PDB file of C-alpha atoms in Angstrom:
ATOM      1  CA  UNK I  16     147.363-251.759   4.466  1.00 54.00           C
ATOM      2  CA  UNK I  17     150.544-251.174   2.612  1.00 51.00           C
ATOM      3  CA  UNK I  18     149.183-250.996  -0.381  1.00 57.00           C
ATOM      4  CA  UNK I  19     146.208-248.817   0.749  1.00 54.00           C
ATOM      5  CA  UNK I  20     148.458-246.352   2.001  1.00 57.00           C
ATOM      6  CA  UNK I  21     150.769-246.318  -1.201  1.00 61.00           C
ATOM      7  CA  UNK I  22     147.753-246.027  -3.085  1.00 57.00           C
ATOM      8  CA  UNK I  23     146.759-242.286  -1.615  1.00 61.00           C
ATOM      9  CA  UNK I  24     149.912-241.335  -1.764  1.00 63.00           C
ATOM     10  CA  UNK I  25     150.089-241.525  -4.831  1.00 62.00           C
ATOM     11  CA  UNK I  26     146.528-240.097  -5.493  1.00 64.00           C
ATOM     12  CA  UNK I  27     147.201-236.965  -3.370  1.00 65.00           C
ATOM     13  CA  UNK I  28     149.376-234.910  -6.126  1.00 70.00           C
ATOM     14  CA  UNK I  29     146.325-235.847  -9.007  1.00 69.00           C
ATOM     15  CA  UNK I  30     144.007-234.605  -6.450  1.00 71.00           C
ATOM     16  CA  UNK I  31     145.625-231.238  -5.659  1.00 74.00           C
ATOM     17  CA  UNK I  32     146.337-230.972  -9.170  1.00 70.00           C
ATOM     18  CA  UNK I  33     142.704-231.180  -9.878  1.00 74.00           C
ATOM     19  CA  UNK I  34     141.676-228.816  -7.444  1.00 75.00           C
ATOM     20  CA  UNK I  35     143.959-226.603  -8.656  1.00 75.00           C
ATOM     21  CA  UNK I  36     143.193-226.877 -12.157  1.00 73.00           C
ATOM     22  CA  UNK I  37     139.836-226.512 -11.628  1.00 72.00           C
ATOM     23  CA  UNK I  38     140.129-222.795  -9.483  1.00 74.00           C
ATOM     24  CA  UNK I  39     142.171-221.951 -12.163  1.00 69.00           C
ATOM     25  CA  UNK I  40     139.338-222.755 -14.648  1.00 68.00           C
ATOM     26  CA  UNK I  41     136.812-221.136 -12.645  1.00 68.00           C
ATOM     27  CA  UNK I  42     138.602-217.560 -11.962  1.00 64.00           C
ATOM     28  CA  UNK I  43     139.280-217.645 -15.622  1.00 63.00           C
ATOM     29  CA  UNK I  44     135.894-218.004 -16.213  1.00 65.00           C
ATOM     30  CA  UNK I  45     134.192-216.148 -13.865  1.00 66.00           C
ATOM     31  CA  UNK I  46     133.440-212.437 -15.155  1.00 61.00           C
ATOM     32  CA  UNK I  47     135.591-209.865 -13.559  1.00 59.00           C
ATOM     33  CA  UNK I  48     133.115-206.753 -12.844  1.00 61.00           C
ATOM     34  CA  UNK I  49     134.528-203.687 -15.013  1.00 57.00           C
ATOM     35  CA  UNK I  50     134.050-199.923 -12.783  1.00 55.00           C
ATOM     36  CA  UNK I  51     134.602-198.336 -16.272  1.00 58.00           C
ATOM     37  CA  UNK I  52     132.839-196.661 -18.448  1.00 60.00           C
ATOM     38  CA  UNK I  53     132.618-197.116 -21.661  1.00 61.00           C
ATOM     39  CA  UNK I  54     133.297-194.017 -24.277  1.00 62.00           C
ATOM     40  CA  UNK I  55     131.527-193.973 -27.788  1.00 63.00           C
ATOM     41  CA  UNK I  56     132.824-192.099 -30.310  1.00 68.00           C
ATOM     42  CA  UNK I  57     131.223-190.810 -33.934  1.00 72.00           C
ATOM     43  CA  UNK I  58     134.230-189.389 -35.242  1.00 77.00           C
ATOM     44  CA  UNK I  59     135.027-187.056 -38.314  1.00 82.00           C
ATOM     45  CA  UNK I  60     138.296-186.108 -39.669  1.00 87.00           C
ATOM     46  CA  UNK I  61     138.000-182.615 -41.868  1.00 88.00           C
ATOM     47  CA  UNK I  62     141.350-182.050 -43.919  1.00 90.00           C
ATOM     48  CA  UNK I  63     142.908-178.977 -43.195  1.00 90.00           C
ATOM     49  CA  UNK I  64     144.335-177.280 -46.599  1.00 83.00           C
ATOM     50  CA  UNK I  65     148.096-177.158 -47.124  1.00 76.00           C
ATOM     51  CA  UNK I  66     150.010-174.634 -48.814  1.00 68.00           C
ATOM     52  CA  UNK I  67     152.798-174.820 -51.332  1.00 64.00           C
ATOM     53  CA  UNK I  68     155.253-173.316 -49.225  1.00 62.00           C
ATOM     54  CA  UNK I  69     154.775-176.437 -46.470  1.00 61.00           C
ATOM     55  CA  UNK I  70     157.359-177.843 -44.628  1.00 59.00           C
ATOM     56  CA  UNK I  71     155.945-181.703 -46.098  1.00 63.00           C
ATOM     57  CA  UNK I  72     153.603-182.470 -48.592  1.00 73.00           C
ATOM     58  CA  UNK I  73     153.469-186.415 -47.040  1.00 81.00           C
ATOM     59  CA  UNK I  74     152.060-185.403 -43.828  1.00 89.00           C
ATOM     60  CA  UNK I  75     148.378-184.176 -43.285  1.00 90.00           C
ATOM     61  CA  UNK I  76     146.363-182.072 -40.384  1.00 92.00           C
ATOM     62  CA  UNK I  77     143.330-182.603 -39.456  1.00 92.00           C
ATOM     63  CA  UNK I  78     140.627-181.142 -37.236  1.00 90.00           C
ATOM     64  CA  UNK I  79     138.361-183.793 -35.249  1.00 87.00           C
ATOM     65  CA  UNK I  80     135.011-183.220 -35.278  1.00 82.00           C
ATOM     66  CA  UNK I  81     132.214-185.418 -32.669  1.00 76.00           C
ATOM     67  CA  UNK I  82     129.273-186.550 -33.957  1.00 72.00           C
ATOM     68  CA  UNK I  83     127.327-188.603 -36.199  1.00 73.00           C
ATOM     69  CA  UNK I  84     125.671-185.750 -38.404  1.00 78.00           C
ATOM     70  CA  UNK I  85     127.044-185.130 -41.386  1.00 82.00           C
ATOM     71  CA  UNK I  86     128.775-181.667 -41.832  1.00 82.00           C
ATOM     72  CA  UNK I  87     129.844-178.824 -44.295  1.00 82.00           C
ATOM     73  CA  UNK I  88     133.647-178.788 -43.260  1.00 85.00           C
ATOM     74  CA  UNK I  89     134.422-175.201 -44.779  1.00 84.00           C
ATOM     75  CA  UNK I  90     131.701-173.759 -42.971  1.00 86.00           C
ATOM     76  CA  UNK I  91     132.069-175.810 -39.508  1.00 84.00           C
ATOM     77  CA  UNK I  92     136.547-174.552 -39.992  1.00 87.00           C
ATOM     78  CA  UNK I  93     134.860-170.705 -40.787  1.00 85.00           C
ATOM     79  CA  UNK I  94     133.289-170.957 -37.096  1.00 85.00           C
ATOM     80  CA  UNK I  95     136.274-172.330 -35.173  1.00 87.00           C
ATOM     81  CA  UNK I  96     136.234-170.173 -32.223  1.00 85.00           C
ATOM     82  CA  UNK I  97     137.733-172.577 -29.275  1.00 87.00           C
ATOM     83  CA  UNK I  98     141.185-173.866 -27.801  1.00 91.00           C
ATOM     84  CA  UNK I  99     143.017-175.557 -29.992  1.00 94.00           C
ATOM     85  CA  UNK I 100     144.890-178.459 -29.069  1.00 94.00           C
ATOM     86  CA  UNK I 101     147.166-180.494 -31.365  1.00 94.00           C
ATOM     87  CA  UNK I 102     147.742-184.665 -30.926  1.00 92.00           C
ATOM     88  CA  UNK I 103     150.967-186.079 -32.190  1.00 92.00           C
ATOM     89  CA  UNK I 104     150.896-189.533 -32.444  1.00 88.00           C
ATOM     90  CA  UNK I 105     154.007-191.528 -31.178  1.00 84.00           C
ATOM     91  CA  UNK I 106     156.245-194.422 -33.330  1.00 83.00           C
ATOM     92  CA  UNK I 107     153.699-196.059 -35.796  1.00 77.00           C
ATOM     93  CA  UNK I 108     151.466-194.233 -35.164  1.00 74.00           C
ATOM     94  CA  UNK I 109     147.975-193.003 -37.289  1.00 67.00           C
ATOM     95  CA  UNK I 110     145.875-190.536 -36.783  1.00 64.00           C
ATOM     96  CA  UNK I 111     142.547-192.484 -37.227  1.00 59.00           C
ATOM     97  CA  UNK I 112     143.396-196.396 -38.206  1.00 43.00           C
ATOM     98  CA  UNK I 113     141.458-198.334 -34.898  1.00 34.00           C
ATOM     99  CA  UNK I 114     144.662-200.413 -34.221  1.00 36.00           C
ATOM    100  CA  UNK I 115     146.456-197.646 -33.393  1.00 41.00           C
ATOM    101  CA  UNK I 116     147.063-196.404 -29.971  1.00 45.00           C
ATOM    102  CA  UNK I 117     146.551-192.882 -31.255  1.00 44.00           C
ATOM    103  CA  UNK I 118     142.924-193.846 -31.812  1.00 47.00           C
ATOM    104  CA  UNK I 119     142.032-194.377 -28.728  1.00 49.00           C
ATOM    105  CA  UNK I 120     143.662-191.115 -26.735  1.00 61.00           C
ATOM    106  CA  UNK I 121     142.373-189.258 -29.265  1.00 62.00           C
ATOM    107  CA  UNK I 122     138.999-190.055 -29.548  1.00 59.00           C
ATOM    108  CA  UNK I 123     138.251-190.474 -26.268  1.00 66.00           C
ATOM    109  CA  UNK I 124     139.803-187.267 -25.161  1.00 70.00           C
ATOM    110  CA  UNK I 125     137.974-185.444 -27.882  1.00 67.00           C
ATOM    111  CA  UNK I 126     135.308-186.959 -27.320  1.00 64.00           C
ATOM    112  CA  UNK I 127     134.835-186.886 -23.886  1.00 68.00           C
ATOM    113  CA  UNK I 128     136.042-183.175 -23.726  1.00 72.00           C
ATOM    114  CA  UNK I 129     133.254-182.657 -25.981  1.00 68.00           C
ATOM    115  CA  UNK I 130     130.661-184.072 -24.285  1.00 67.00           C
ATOM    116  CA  UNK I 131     131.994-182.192 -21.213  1.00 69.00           C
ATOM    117  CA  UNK I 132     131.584-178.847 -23.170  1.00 66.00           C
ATOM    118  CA  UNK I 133     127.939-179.422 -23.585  1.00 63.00           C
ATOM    119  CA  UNK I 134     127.314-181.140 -20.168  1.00 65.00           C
ATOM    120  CA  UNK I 135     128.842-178.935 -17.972  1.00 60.00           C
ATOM    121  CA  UNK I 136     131.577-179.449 -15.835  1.00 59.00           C
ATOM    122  CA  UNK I 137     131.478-182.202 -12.781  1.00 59.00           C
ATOM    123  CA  UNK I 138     129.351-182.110  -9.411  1.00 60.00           C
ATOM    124  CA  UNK I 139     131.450-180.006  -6.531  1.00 58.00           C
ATOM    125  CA  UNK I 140     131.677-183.701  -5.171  1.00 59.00           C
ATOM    126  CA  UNK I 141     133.880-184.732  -7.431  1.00 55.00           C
ATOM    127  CA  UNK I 142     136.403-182.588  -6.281  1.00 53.00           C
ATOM    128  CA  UNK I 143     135.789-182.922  -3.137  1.00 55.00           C
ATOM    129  CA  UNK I 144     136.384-186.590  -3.370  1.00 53.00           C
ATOM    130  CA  UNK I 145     139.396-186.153  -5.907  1.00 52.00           C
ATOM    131  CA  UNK I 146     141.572-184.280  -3.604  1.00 52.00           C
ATOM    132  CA  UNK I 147     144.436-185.663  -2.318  1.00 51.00           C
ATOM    133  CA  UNK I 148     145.437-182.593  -0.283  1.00 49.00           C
ATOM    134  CA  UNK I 149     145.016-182.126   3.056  1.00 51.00           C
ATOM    135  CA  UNK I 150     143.255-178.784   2.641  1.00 49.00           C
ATOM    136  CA  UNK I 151     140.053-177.110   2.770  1.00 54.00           C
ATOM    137  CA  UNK I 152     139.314-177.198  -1.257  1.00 49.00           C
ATOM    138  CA  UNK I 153     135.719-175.155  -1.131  1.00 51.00           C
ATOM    139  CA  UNK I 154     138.040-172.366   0.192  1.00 57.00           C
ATOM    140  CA  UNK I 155     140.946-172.542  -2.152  1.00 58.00           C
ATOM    141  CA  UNK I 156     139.288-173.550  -5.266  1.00 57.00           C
ATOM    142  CA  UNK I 157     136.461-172.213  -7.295  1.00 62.00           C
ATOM    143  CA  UNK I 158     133.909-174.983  -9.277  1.00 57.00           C
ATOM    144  CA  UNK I 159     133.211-174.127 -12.311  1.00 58.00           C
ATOM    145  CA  UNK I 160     129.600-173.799 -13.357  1.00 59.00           C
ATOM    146  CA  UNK I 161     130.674-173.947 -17.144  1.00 63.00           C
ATOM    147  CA  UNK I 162     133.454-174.194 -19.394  1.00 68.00           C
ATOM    148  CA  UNK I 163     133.072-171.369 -21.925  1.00 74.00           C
ATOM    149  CA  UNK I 164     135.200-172.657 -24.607  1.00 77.00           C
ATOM    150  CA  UNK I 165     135.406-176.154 -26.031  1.00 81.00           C
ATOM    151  CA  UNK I 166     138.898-177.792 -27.169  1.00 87.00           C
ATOM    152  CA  UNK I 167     139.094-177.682 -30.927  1.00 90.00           C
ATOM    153  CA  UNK I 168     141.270-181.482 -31.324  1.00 90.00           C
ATOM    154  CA  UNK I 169     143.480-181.209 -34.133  1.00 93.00           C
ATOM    155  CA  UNK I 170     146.102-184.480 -35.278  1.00 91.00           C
ATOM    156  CA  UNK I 171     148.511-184.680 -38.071  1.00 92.00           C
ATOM    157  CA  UNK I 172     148.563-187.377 -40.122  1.00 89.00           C
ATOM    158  CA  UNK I 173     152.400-188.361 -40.050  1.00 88.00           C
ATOM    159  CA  UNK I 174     152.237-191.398 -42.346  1.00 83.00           C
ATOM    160  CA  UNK I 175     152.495-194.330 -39.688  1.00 81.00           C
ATOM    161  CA  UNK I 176     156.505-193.753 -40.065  1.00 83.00           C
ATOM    162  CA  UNK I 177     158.053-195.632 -36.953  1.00 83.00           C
ATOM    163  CA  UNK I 178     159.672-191.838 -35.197  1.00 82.00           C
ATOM    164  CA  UNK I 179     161.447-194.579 -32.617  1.00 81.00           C
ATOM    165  CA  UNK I 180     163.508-196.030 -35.075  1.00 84.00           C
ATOM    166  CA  UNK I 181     165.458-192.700 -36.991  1.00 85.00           C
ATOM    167  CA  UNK I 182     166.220-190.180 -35.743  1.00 88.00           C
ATOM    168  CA  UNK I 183     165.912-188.002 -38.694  1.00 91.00           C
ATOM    169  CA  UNK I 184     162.595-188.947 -38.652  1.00 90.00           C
ATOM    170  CA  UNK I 185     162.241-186.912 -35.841  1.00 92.00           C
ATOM    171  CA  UNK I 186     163.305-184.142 -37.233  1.00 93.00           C
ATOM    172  CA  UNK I 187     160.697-184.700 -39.563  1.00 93.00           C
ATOM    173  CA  UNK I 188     158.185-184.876 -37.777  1.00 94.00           C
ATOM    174  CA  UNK I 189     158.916-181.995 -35.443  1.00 95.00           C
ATOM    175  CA  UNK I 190     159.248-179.830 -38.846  1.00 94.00           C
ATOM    176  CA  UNK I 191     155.776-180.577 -39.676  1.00 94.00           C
ATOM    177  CA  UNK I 192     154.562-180.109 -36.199  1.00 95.00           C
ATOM    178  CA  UNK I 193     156.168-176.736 -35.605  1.00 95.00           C
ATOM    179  CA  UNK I 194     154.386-175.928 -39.086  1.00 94.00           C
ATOM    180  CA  UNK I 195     150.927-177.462 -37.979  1.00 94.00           C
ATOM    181  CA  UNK I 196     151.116-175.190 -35.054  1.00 96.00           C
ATOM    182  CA  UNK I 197     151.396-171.863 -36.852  1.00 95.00           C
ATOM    183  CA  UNK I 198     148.933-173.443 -39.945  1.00 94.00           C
ATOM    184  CA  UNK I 199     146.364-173.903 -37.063  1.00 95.00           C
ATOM    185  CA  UNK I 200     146.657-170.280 -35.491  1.00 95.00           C
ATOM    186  CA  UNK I 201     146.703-168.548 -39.055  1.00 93.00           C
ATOM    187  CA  UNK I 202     143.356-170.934 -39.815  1.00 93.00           C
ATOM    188  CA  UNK I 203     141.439-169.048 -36.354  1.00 92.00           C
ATOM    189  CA  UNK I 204     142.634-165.799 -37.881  1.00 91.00           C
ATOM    190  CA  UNK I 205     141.457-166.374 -41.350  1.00 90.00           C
ATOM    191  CA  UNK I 206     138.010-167.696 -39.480  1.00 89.00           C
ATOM    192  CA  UNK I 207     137.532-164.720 -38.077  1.00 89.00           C
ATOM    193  CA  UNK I 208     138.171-162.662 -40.899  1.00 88.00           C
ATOM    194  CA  UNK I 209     135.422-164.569 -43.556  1.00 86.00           C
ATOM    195  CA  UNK I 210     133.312-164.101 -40.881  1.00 85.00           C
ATOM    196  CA  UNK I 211     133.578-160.089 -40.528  1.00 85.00           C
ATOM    197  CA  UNK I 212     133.438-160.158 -44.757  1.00 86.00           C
ATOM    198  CA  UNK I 213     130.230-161.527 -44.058  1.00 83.00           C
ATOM    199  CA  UNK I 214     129.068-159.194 -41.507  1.00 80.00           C
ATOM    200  CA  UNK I 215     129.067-161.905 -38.619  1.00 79.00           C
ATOM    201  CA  UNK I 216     130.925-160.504 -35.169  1.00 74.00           C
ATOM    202  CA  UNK I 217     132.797-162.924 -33.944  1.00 70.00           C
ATOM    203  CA  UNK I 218     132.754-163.975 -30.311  1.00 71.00           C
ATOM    204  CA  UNK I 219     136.259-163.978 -27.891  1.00 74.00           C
ATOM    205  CA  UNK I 220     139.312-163.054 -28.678  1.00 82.00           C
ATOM    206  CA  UNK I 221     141.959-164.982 -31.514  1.00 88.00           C
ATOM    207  CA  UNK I 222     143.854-167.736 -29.497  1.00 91.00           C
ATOM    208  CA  UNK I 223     147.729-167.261 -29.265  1.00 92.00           C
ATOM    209  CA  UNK I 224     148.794-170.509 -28.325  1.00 94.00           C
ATOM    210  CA  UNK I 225     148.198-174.225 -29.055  1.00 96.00           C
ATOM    211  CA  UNK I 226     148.509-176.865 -26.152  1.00 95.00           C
ATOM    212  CA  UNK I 227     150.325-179.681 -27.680  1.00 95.00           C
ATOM    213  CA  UNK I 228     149.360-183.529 -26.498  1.00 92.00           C
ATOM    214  CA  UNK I 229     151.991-186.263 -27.304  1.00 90.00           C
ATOM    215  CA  UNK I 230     151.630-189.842 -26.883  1.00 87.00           C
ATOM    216  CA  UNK I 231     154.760-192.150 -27.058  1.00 87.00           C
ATOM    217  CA  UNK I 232     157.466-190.572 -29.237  1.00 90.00           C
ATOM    218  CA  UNK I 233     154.948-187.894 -29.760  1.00 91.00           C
ATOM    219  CA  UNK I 234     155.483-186.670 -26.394  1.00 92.00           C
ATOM    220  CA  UNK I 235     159.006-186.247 -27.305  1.00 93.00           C
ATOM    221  CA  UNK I 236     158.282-184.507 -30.405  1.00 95.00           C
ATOM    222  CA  UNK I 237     156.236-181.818 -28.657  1.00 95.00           C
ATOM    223  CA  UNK I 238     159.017-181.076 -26.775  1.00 95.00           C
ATOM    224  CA  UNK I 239     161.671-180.848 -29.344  1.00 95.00           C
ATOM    225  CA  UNK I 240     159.023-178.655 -31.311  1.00 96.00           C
ATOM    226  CA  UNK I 241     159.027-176.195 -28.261  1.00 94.00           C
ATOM    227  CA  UNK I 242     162.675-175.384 -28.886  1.00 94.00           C
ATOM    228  CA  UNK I 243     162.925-175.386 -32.387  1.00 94.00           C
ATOM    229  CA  UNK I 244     164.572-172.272 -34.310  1.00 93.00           C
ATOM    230  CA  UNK I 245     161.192-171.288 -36.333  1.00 93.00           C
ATOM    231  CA  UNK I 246     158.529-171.836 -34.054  1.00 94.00           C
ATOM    232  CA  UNK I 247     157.108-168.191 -33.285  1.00 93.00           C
ATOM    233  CA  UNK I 248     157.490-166.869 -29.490  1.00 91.00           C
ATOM    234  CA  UNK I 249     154.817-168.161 -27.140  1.00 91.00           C
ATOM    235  CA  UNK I 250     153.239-170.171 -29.952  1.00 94.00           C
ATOM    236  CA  UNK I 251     153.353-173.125 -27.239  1.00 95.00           C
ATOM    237  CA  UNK I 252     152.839-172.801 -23.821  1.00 94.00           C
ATOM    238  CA  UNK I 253     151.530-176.111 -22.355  1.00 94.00           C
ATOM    239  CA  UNK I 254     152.163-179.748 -23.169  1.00 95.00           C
ATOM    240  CA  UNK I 255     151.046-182.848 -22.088  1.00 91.00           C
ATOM    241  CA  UNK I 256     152.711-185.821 -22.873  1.00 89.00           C
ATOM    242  CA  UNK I 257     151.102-189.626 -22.439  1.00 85.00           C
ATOM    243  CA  UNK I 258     153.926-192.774 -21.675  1.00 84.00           C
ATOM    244  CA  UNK I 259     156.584-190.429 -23.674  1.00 87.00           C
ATOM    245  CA  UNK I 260     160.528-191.003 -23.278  1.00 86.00           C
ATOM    246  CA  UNK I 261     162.320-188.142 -22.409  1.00 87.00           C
ATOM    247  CA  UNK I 262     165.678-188.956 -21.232  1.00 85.00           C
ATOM    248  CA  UNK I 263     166.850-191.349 -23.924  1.00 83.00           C
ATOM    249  CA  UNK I 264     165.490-193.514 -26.865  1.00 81.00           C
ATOM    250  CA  UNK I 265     163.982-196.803 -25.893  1.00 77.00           C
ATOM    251  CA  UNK I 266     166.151-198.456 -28.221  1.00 75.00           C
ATOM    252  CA  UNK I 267     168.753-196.494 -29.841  1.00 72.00           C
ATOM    253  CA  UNK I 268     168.931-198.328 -32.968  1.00 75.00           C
ATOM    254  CA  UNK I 269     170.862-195.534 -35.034  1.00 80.00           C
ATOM    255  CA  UNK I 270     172.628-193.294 -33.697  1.00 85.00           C
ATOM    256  CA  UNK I 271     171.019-189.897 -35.003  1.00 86.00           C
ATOM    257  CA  UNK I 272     168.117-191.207 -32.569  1.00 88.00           C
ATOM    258  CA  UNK I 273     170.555-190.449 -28.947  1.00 88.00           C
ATOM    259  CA  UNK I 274     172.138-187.545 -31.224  1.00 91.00           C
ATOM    260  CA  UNK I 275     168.781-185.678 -31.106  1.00 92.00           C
ATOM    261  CA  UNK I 276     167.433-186.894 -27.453  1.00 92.00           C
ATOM    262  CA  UNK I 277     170.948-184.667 -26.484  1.00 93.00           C
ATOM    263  CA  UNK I 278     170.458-181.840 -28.945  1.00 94.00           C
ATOM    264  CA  UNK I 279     167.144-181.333 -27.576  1.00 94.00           C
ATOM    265  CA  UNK I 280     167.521-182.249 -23.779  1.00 92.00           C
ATOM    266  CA  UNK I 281     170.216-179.580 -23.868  1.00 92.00           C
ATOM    267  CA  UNK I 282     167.869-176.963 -25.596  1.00 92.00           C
ATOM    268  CA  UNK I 283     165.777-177.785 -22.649  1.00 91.00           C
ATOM    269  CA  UNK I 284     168.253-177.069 -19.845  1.00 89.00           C
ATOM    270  CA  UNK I 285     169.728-173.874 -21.623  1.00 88.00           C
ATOM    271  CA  UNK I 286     165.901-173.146 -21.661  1.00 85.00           C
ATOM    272  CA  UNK I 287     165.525-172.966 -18.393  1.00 82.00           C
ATOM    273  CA  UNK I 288     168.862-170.833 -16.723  1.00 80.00           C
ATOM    274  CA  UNK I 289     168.557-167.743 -16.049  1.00 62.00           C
ATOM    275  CA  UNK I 290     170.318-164.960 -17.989  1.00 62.00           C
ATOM    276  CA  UNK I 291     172.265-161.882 -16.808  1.00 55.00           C
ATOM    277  CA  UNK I 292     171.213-158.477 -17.951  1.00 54.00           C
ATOM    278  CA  UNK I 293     173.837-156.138 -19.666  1.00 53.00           C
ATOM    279  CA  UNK I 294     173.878-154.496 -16.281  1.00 51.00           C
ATOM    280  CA  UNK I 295     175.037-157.860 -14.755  1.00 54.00           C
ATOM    281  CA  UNK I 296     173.705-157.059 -11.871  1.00 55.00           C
ATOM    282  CA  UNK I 297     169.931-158.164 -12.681  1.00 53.00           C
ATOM    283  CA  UNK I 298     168.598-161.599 -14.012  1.00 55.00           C
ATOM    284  CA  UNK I 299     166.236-162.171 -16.655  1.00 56.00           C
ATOM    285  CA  UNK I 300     163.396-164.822 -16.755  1.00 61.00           C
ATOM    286  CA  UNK I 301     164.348-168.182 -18.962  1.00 72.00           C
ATOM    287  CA  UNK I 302     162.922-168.849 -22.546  1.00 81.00           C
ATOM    288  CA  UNK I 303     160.655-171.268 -21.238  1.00 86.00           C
ATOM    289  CA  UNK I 304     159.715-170.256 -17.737  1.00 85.00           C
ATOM    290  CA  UNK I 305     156.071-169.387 -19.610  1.00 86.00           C
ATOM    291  CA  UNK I 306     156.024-173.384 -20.404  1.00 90.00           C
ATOM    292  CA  UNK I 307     153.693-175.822 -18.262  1.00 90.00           C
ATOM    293  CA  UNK I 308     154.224-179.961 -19.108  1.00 89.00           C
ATOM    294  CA  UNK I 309     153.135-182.356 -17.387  1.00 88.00           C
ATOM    295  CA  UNK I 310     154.149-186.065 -18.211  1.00 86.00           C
ATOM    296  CA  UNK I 311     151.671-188.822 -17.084  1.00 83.00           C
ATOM    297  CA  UNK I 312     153.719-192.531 -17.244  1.00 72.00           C
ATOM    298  CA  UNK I 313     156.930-191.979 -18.530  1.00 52.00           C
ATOM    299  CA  UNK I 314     158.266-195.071 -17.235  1.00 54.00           C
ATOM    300  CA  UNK I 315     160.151-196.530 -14.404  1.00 55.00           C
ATOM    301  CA  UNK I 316     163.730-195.621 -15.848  1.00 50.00           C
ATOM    302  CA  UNK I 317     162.239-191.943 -16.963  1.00 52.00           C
ATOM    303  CA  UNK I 318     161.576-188.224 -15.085  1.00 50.00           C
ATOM    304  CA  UNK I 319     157.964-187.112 -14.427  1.00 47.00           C
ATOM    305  CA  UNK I 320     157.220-183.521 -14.593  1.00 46.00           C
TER     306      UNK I 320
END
């Protein structure tokens, strides 16, 4: 009986082993049902022409363009007539290579905004069933029955050059975005005039603004962009920026990277006070009370806006 008894004692650990091997084995098996849906894409990148006088001649801008028929890019950039939007990729980044995270925000979002442009907008349901306020939404908010202008997605192409590492690189990189930003305005002005040299009337009026979208470092870059010396006055007035530091570098691996974080954090803040009039008895509004961002994951250790 002894020996019985030693015997399953000794079995018992190989047994629960093996029934807990074999879960294991079986959950890692065992499809897990995905709720998503999947996004297609059939993207095109048209170049958008530089001139001499540009801030880089290493970086590119693009405009993206859904769908799998094949296009004449100088007529499809003569009828730009929507929102433009600009996405600046973060550290690493490119603006089209599929192992890039840029890749994926940006051709989903531009692809999905375009589908939403010829769909419609959602159901009344959907917002309905999206609010998380305690309120009466039918009465405080007006469904849409159409969106009447589609988001034109521009990128720039800033060389895969790792933004987290230098920060001089930056610099760059804000440089060429403040520049994309004015190069994408003047291109919806010079659409609009080839199209009244050809007698065509164009619809809506000439967009003042570009809403930037910045993923990673990109985020950051957006934001330094807003307060930099040449970018013209209300040329940005909404940002969106996707897992972005904001406070401080991930890593600050040189210092010229927690240099700039503080030159433009401070921009920021002086950004935002008020300022006495001559009078000094009135206030004025800040340089960037006309600025909307929103930051979506910024991380544990960062500020959401």
């Amino acid at each position: 009986m002894l020996g019985f008894w030693s015997k399953c004692r000794a079995g018992v650990p190989v047994v629960i082993f093996l029934v807990v091997g074999f879960t294991a084995l079986y959950e890692l098996l065992n499809p897990v049902p995905n709720d998503c849906v999947m996004t297609y894409m059939y993207p095109t990148y048209i170049p958008i022409s530089t001139p001499e006088n540009a801030t880089s001649d290493r970086y590119g801008l693009f405009l993206y363009h859904e769908g799998w028929k094949k296009i004449d890019f100088a007529e499809h950039i003569k009828k730009l007539d929507g929102v433009p939007v600009l996405f600046i990729p973060g550290n690493g980044g490119s603006y089209k290579q599929a192992r890039s995270s840029l890749s994926f925000h940006l051709r989903s979002v531009a692809a999905e905004s375009s589908r939403a442009y010829q769909g419609g907008s959602l159901e009344s349901t959907f917002y309905q069933e999206a609010s998380f306020l305690d309120v009466n939404v039918s009465n405080s908010f007006k469904y849409p029955s159409e969106y009447k202008r589609m988001l034109d997605w521009f990128t720039v192409d800033l060389e895969g050059e790792h933004s987290a590492m230098d920060g001089w690189i930056l610099k760059e990189h804000t440089d060429y975005v403040v520049y994309s930003i004015h190069r994408i305005l003047d291109l919806y002005q010079e659409s609009r005039e080839a199209r009244l040299k050809e007698g065509t009337n164009p619809p809506g009026s000439l967009p003042s603004s570009v809403i930037l979208v910045g993923h990673s470092m990109g985020g950051f870059v957006a934001r330094a962009a807003l307060v930099h010396p040449h970018l013209r006055k209300l040329a940005v007035e909404t940002i969106l920026t996707l897992s972005s530091p904001h406070q401080a570098p991930p890593v600050a691996l040189q210092p010229s990277l927690g240099y700039y974080f503080s030159e433009v954090n401070h921009k920021w803040k002086e950004g935002f006070l008020m300022k006495a009039s001559h009078a000094g008895h009135t206030l004025s509004g800040s340089k960037l009370s006309h600025v909307l961002i929103i930051s979506v994951s910024g991380g544990v250790n960062d500020y959401q806006v």
